[in-house]
Amino acid sequence: MGPLKKIGILLSGRGSNFEAIADSVAAKRLPAEIAMVISNRAGAAGLESAKRRGLKARLIPSKGRSREEHDAEVVAALQQAQVDLVCLAGYMRLLSPQFVRAFPHRILNIHPSLLPAFAGLDAQKQALEYGVKVSGCTVHFVDEHLDHGPIILQKTVPVFDTDDGHSLAARILEQEHIAYTEAIRLVLSGEVEIQNRKVVRRK
Ligand code: GRF
């Protein structure tokens, strides 16, 4: 097995997906280490938990700054940490084209719906209000558009008549925590490649 790959995590809040990834790393379910955790929001619970775990964790505030200026600082920090893969984990910002270009096909995101349905904010509530019977989560490569890049994997959950936004979000979140590790493992292993916008097994 080669050297451990370095993962950079970007988050803005609770950080439960970050926690799930960190647990997978600690349990050696991923051949990787978390080289850097960055939050754009002060007081993000995920940032505090990264520090408690003894990981390199930084606040790079986005408030009041242009996207280009903020992204340039985040990219510099990730490059300095020599990350191989960037994982957005509840990072509430669209990335600038410069950011995406700095890590070609090396940025992943998780979204709590079966894309392309219900991109954007409050995806679980959107799904519920639309009346779908099945929802889930999507891990995808990040491009310059919101919740749009090539899909690595999806997991589904049923939607029940009795659901509200919270119960559905909780059911989806459980799958998110499993899906993110699986997707990271696939990408780091080099077993998949992107053909047009399809993520397929390398032959
Ligand atoms: C998750 O539902 C994720 O899919 C979405 O934002 C939420 C982040 O939750 N992008 P957490 O901070 O990982 O707990």
Tab-separated table of N, CA, C and O and ligand atoms in Angstrom, residues 11-19 46 88-92 109-113 124 137-138 147 169 172-173 176-177, ligand 1:
chain	number	residue	atom	x	y	z
A	11	LEU	N	-15.779	22.924	6.183
A	11	LEU	CA	-17.106	22.856	6.802
A	11	LEU	C	-17.534	24.233	7.283
A	11	LEU	O	-16.718	25.165	7.365
A	12	SER	N	-18.825	24.322	7.612
A	12	SER	CA	-19.372	25.600	8.102
A	12	SER	C	-20.146	25.436	9.401
A	12	SER	O	-20.566	26.439	9.980
A	13	GLY	N	-20.408	24.195	9.822
A	13	GLY	CA	-21.329	24.051	10.953
A	13	GLY	C	-21.101	22.821	11.796
A	13	GLY	O	-19.986	22.532	12.237
A	14	ARG	N	-22.181	22.058	11.965
A	14	ARG	CA	-22.225	20.913	12.876
A	14	ARG	C	-21.072	19.925	12.700
A	14	ARG	O	-20.482	19.448	13.660
A	15	GLY	N	-20.808	19.563	11.447
A	15	GLY	CA	-19.637	18.717	11.191
A	15	GLY	C	-19.825	17.229	11.406
A	15	GLY	O	-18.847	16.507	11.625
A	16	SER	N	-21.066	16.734	11.304
A	16	SER	CA	-21.235	15.294	11.543
A	16	SER	C	-20.636	14.463	10.397
A	16	SER	O	-20.141	13.349	10.632
A	17	ASN	N	-20.659	14.985	9.184
A	17	ASN	CA	-20.002	14.245	8.088
A	17	ASN	C	-18.488	14.233	8.276
A	17	ASN	O	-17.828	13.228	8.008
A	18	PHE	N	-17.945	15.354	8.718
A	18	PHE	CA	-16.514	15.378	9.053
A	18	PHE	C	-16.211	14.324	10.116
A	18	PHE	O	-15.240	13.570	10.002
A	19	GLU	N	-17.051	14.255	11.158
A	19	GLU	CA	-16.836	13.281	12.244
A	19	GLU	C	-16.826	11.854	11.685
A	19	GLU	O	-15.996	11.028	12.076
A	46	GLY	N	-18.037	21.758	14.172
A	46	GLY	CA	-17.084	20.865	13.506
A	46	GLY	C	-15.640	21.300	13.717
A	46	GLY	O	-14.733	20.470	13.805
A	88	LEU	N	-15.895	18.635	0.903
A	88	LEU	CA	-16.812	19.628	1.461
A	88	LEU	C	-17.785	18.867	2.349
A	88	LEU	O	-18.420	17.899	1.917
A	89	ALA	N	-17.890	19.302	3.590
A	89	ALA	CA	-18.747	18.596	4.547
A	89	ALA	C	-19.628	19.630	5.248
A	89	ALA	O	-19.293	20.129	6.314
A	90	GLY	N	-20.731	19.977	4.561
A	90	GLY	CA	-21.576	21.031	5.106
A	90	GLY	C	-20.900	22.384	4.971
A	90	GLY	O	-20.970	23.216	5.862
A	91	TYR	N	-20.229	22.593	3.840
A	91	TYR	CA	-19.556	23.871	3.558
A	91	TYR	C	-20.531	24.729	2.771
A	91	TYR	O	-20.864	24.393	1.628
A	92	MET	N	-21.010	25.789	3.389
A	92	MET	CA	-22.144	26.523	2.824
A	92	MET	C	-21.688	27.630	1.870
A	92	MET	O	-22.122	28.774	1.970
A	109	ASN	N	-18.273	16.632	-2.716
A	109	ASN	CA	-19.324	17.227	-1.881
A	109	ASN	C	-20.382	16.169	-1.595
A	109	ASN	O	-20.557	15.222	-2.377
A	110	ILE	N	-21.070	16.349	-0.470
A	110	ILE	CA	-22.221	15.483	-0.185
A	110	ILE	C	-23.450	16.352	-0.079
A	110	ILE	O	-23.414	17.445	0.490
A	111	HIS	N	-24.541	15.847	-0.681
A	111	HIS	CA	-25.786	16.621	-0.704
A	111	HIS	C	-26.947	15.709	-0.282
A	111	HIS	O	-27.020	14.563	-0.731
A	112	PRO	N	-27.850	16.232	0.570
A	112	PRO	CA	-28.899	15.365	1.123
A	112	PRO	C	-30.135	15.222	0.235
A	112	PRO	O	-31.264	15.401	0.692
A	113	SER	N	-29.914	14.892	-1.038
A	113	SER	CA	-31.029	14.518	-1.922
A	113	SER	C	-30.456	13.661	-3.032
A	113	SER	O	-29.236	13.545	-3.179
A	124	GLN	N	-33.973	18.387	2.022
A	124	GLN	CA	-34.882	17.390	2.604
A	124	GLN	C	-36.309	17.942	2.642
A	124	GLN	O	-37.270	17.219	2.369
A	137	CYS	N	-29.124	10.530	-0.521
A	137	CYS	CA	-28.004	11.469	-0.566
A	137	CYS	C	-27.120	11.151	-1.768
A	137	CYS	O	-27.177	10.057	-2.333
A	138	THR	N	-26.322	12.139	-2.129
A	138	THR	CA	-25.449	12.037	-3.302
A	138	THR	C	-24.057	12.523	-2.932
A	138	THR	O	-23.927	13.610	-2.352
A	147	ASP	N	-24.160	21.982	-6.609
A	147	ASP	CA	-24.636	20.598	-6.482
A	147	ASP	C	-24.780	19.925	-7.853
A	147	ASP	O	-25.801	19.318	-8.158
A	169	ALA	N	-34.557	14.147	7.425
A	169	ALA	CA	-33.143	14.566	7.420
A	169	ALA	C	-32.299	13.584	8.230
A	169	ALA	O	-31.181	13.235	7.835
A	172	ILE	N	-31.756	10.382	6.248
A	172	ILE	CA	-30.785	10.610	5.164
A	172	ILE	C	-29.372	10.747	5.739
A	172	ILE	O	-28.405	10.190	5.190
A	173	LEU	N	-29.255	11.456	6.866
A	173	LEU	CA	-27.929	11.711	7.447
A	173	LEU	C	-27.193	10.413	7.794
A	173	LEU	O	-25.980	10.305	7.588
A	176	GLU	N	-25.698	9.351	4.732
A	176	GLU	CA	-24.602	10.252	4.338
A	176	GLU	C	-23.294	9.795	4.969
A	176	GLU	O	-22.242	9.773	4.325
A	177	HIS	N	-23.381	9.442	6.250
A	177	HIS	CA	-22.161	9.090	6.982
A	177	HIS	C	-21.517	7.829	6.411
A	177	HIS	O	-20.298	7.681	6.451
B	1	GRF	C1	-25.481	17.529	5.397
B	1	GRF	O1	-26.839	17.211	5.305
B	1	GRF	C2	-24.838	17.596	4.034
B	1	GRF	O2	-25.399	16.690	3.130
B	1	GRF	C3	-25.133	19.005	3.605
B	1	GRF	O3	-25.014	19.776	4.777
B	1	GRF	C4	-25.272	18.955	5.914
B	1	GRF	C5	-24.059	19.057	6.785
B	1	GRF	O4	-24.215	18.367	8.005
B	1	GRF	N1	-24.241	19.414	2.540
B	1	GRF	P1	-22.953	18.141	8.916
B	1	GRF	O5	-22.347	19.519	9.216
B	1	GRF	O6	-21.985	17.264	8.186
B	1	GRF	O7	-23.463	17.502	10.167
